[in-house]
């Protein structure tokens, strides 16, 4: 382990500003000096299990030898070159691999830098697609309630109107919103056991009302992440595709979180055998090594931009588009998926999460337990009948995070939604240990609040 730097936190406090952090009240950041597998190591010698995959990006574990080697080998060959007017093997190899894995019909890859830019690209492609197709009236995007698509202006616009976006309202463009299938808090007050995915009718009515002004529907398929780890019935996703076909609008699947196995399938769209028109990828694309975004689409969308008229070009690009180091990590990650049968691991993890968390349903503060693939979420409430909860700013979140950290488990609840989303390499024993910590802490909180 590196020698401790006694002044790291002081130096951090003097000059840094951390994301999603109230700098006045938040506890000091964890001084992480190294990491390996599912563990992070602090400068003061603590070992902490990364229970949220470093903001959902890590899948094969930290400092993986195969990924390290791929990164080093690529750095020795070509670290970066601009992608307008140039190409390189990692970008081409990765595009070929992605297209082979993505739902059939997706044939084109447009690279960018991160999840938000992958969404920005999708939104801009959509608008220009309709202009290039001589249907400029189609400019309204339909998004779902509880959506989260990122923090840049376009991505915020299609996200839920929330504490995250409120200060920026004057910058945001108008979108139409339709119900998400949030079964625990059904927007129609129905029960999943007996409903017929009735919430889909809201999207149907919205698209009918918008008629030829609707451009696209954007969704986080199967799992809405930052909006509260809301797990969908697959029938809803299938229904969204049907409605997009019926009303002739594009379907954008934001798989920034769900892509690369997180929900138990390589891509969440596979749960309903759906091919979107545009799919956004990032986060685990590079196994959490480097920022990279990919917005992938069909030949039909791509063709709409081909012209002798250069004004129909897609004028979008970032300095680090298709960074070769990031592409090389992504390629190595896809090789690990095959070598280690990674998806089978996620399915085993899912089964363990399901059985391990089932007993927690009996705790009075647990309103709902949701598991999909390698993601488990507990929605905590102060009253089970009323389902009362404080939302993202619920003080319970920081309290729980501190309690888990004291036990060597890094979790960062979304307010009253506690979730566990470890790298897939977590062992059965490590998962059992983490579930034990979750159970103990929730039991303690239950006793404390009696
Ligand atoms: C579904 C989804 N889309 C987009 C983003 C934005 O990604 P990034 O943080 O890389 O900009 C996120 C981030 O959490 C996300 O969960």
PDB file of N, CA and C and ligand atoms in Angstrom, residues 55-57 113-117 119 148-152 155 220 223-226 254-258 280 282-283 292, ligand 1:
ATOM      1  N   UNK A  55     -20.218   4.151  -8.746  1.00  0.00           N
ATOM      2  CA  UNK A  55     -21.283   4.815  -9.521  1.00  0.00           C
ATOM      3  C   UNK A  55     -21.636   4.006 -10.758  1.00  0.00           C
ATOM      4  N   UNK A  56     -21.740   2.689 -10.549  1.00  0.00           N
ATOM      5  CA  UNK A  56     -22.373   1.777 -11.509  1.00  0.00           C
ATOM      6  C   UNK A  56     -21.514   1.473 -12.740  1.00  0.00           C
ATOM      7  N   UNK A  57     -20.218   1.787 -12.654  1.00  0.00           N
ATOM      8  CA  UNK A  57     -19.397   1.591 -13.854  1.00  0.00           C
ATOM      9  C   UNK A  57     -18.579   0.302 -13.824  1.00  0.00           C
ATOM     10  N   UNK A 113     -18.349  10.723 -25.048  1.00  0.00           N
ATOM     11  CA  UNK A 113     -17.479  10.652 -23.866  1.00  0.00           C
ATOM     12  C   UNK A 113     -18.051  10.017 -22.618  1.00  0.00           C
ATOM     13  N   UNK A 114     -19.354  10.049 -22.456  1.00  0.00           N
ATOM     14  CA  UNK A 114     -19.941   9.588 -21.185  1.00  0.00           C
ATOM     15  C   UNK A 114     -21.432   9.347 -21.386  1.00  0.00           C
ATOM     16  N   UNK A 115     -22.131   9.046 -20.312  1.00  0.00           N
ATOM     17  CA  UNK A 115     -23.551   8.722 -20.436  1.00  0.00           C
ATOM     18  C   UNK A 115     -24.391   9.902 -20.877  1.00  0.00           C
ATOM     19  N   UNK A 116     -24.112  11.072 -20.291  1.00  0.00           N
ATOM     20  CA  UNK A 116     -24.907  12.248 -20.652  1.00  0.00           C
ATOM     21  C   UNK A 116     -24.705  12.606 -22.119  1.00  0.00           C
ATOM     22  N   UNK A 117     -23.472  12.531 -22.593  1.00  0.00           N
ATOM     23  CA  UNK A 117     -23.252  12.889 -24.001  1.00  0.00           C
ATOM     24  C   UNK A 117     -23.851  11.822 -24.920  1.00  0.00           C
ATOM     25  N   UNK A 119     -26.603  10.438 -24.404  1.00  0.00           N
ATOM     26  CA  UNK A 119     -28.018  10.842 -24.477  1.00  0.00           C
ATOM     27  C   UNK A 119     -28.169  12.110 -25.320  1.00  0.00           C
ATOM     28  N   UNK A 148     -34.091   9.444 -15.280  1.00  0.00           N
ATOM     29  CA  UNK A 148     -32.822  10.150 -15.120  1.00  0.00           C
ATOM     30  C   UNK A 148     -31.948   9.793 -16.312  1.00  0.00           C
ATOM     31  N   UNK A 149     -31.529  10.817 -17.064  1.00  0.00           N
ATOM     32  CA  UNK A 149     -30.720  10.552 -18.259  1.00  0.00           C
ATOM     33  C   UNK A 149     -29.400  11.308 -18.260  1.00  0.00           C
ATOM     34  N   UNK A 150     -29.074  11.995 -17.167  1.00  0.00           N
ATOM     35  CA  UNK A 150     -27.774  12.672 -17.124  1.00  0.00           C
ATOM     36  C   UNK A 150     -27.906  14.137 -16.762  1.00  0.00           C
ATOM     37  N   UNK A 151     -26.777  14.822 -16.721  1.00  0.00           N
ATOM     38  CA  UNK A 151     -26.720  16.170 -16.152  1.00  0.00           C
ATOM     39  C   UNK A 151     -26.436  17.283 -17.149  1.00  0.00           C
ATOM     40  N   UNK A 152     -26.209  16.982 -18.404  1.00  0.00           N
ATOM     41  CA  UNK A 152     -26.062  18.056 -19.384  1.00  0.00           C
ATOM     42  C   UNK A 152     -27.470  18.552 -19.736  1.00  0.00           C
ATOM     43  N   UNK A 155     -29.889  16.187 -21.586  1.00  0.00           N
ATOM     44  CA  UNK A 155     -30.159  15.003 -20.759  1.00  0.00           C
ATOM     45  C   UNK A 155     -31.029  15.380 -19.561  1.00  0.00           C
ATOM     46  N   UNK A 220     -35.422   4.374 -19.889  1.00  0.00           N
ATOM     47  CA  UNK A 220     -34.368   3.538 -19.306  1.00  0.00           C
ATOM     48  C   UNK A 220     -34.997   2.142 -19.221  1.00  0.00           C
ATOM     49  N   UNK A 223     -35.071  -0.823 -15.895  1.00  0.00           N
ATOM     50  CA  UNK A 223     -34.596  -0.351 -14.593  1.00  0.00           C
ATOM     51  C   UNK A 223     -34.352   1.146 -14.676  1.00  0.00           C
ATOM     52  N   UNK A 224     -35.195   1.915 -13.987  1.00  0.00           N
ATOM     53  CA  UNK A 224     -34.948   3.352 -13.898  1.00  0.00           C
ATOM     54  C   UNK A 224     -34.042   3.561 -12.690  1.00  0.00           C
ATOM     55  N   UNK A 225     -32.839   4.065 -12.947  1.00  0.00           N
ATOM     56  CA  UNK A 225     -31.799   4.051 -11.923  1.00  0.00           C
ATOM     57  C   UNK A 225     -31.904   5.148 -10.890  1.00  0.00           C
ATOM     58  N   UNK A 226     -31.381   6.337 -11.227  1.00  0.00           N
ATOM     59  CA  UNK A 226     -31.293   7.404 -10.228  1.00  0.00           C
ATOM     60  C   UNK A 226     -32.672   7.865  -9.756  1.00  0.00           C
ATOM     61  N   UNK A 254     -32.093   4.270 -23.273  1.00  0.00           N
ATOM     62  CA  UNK A 254     -30.906   4.722 -22.538  1.00  0.00           C
ATOM     63  C   UNK A 254     -30.427   3.544 -21.680  1.00  0.00           C
ATOM     64  N   UNK A 255     -29.440   2.829 -22.213  1.00  0.00           N
ATOM     65  CA  UNK A 255     -28.890   1.667 -21.491  1.00  0.00           C
ATOM     66  C   UNK A 255     -27.543   2.015 -20.847  1.00  0.00           C
ATOM     67  N   UNK A 256     -27.406   3.302 -20.501  1.00  0.00           N
ATOM     68  CA  UNK A 256     -26.157   3.736 -19.874  1.00  0.00           C
ATOM     69  C   UNK A 256     -25.912   2.954 -18.574  1.00  0.00           C
ATOM     70  N   UNK A 257     -26.978   2.772 -17.798  1.00  0.00           N
ATOM     71  CA  UNK A 257     -26.853   1.962 -16.582  1.00  0.00           C
ATOM     72  C   UNK A 257     -27.059   0.470 -16.871  1.00  0.00           C
ATOM     73  N   UNK A 258     -28.065   0.170 -17.663  1.00  0.00           N
ATOM     74  CA  UNK A 258     -28.483  -1.240 -17.778  1.00  0.00           C
ATOM     75  C   UNK A 258     -27.609  -2.068 -18.717  1.00  0.00           C
ATOM     76  N   UNK A 280     -28.281   4.082 -26.098  1.00  0.00           N
ATOM     77  CA  UNK A 280     -27.188   4.851 -25.500  1.00  0.00           C
ATOM     78  C   UNK A 280     -26.416   3.965 -24.532  1.00  0.00           C
ATOM     79  N   UNK A 282     -22.754   3.576 -22.012  1.00  0.00           N
ATOM     80  CA  UNK A 282     -21.578   4.200 -21.372  1.00  0.00           C
ATOM     81  C   UNK A 282     -21.265   3.384 -20.123  1.00  0.00           C
ATOM     82  N   UNK A 283     -20.908   4.020 -19.037  1.00  0.00           N
ATOM     83  CA  UNK A 283     -20.618   3.381 -17.750  1.00  0.00           C
ATOM     84  C   UNK A 283     -19.815   2.083 -17.892  1.00  0.00           C
ATOM     85  N   UNK A 292     -16.361   6.736 -21.788  1.00  0.00           N
ATOM     86  CA  UNK A 292     -16.643   6.518 -23.215  1.00  0.00           C
ATOM     87  C   UNK A 292     -18.154   6.409 -23.360  1.00  0.00           C
TER      88      UNK A 292
HETATM   89  C1  LIG B   1     -29.649   5.888 -17.319  1.00  0.00           C
HETATM   90  C2  LIG B   1     -28.558   6.908 -17.270  1.00  0.00           C
HETATM   91  N1  LIG B   1     -28.352   7.695 -18.325  1.00  0.00           N
HETATM   92  C3  LIG B   1     -27.370   8.615 -18.341  1.00  0.00           C
HETATM   93  C4  LIG B   1     -26.554   8.791 -17.252  1.00  0.00           C
HETATM   94  C5  LIG B   1     -25.473   9.834 -17.285  1.00  0.00           C
HETATM   95  O1  LIG B   1     -24.227   9.239 -17.367  1.00  0.00           O
HETATM   96  P1  LIG B   1     -22.905  10.066 -16.984  1.00  0.00           P
HETATM   97  O2  LIG B   1     -22.924  10.188 -15.495  1.00  0.00           O
HETATM   98  O3  LIG B   1     -21.785   9.216 -17.478  1.00  0.00           O
HETATM   99  O4  LIG B   1     -22.979  11.373 -17.670  1.00  0.00           O
HETATM  100  C6  LIG B   1     -26.740   7.994 -16.126  1.00  0.00           C
HETATM  101  C7  LIG B   1     -25.882   8.176 -14.938  1.00  0.00           C
HETATM  102  O5  LIG B   1     -26.154   7.714 -13.872  1.00  0.00           O
HETATM  103  C8  LIG B   1     -27.776   7.031 -16.128  1.00  0.00           C
HETATM  104  O6  LIG B   1     -28.014   6.256 -15.071  1.00  0.00           O
END
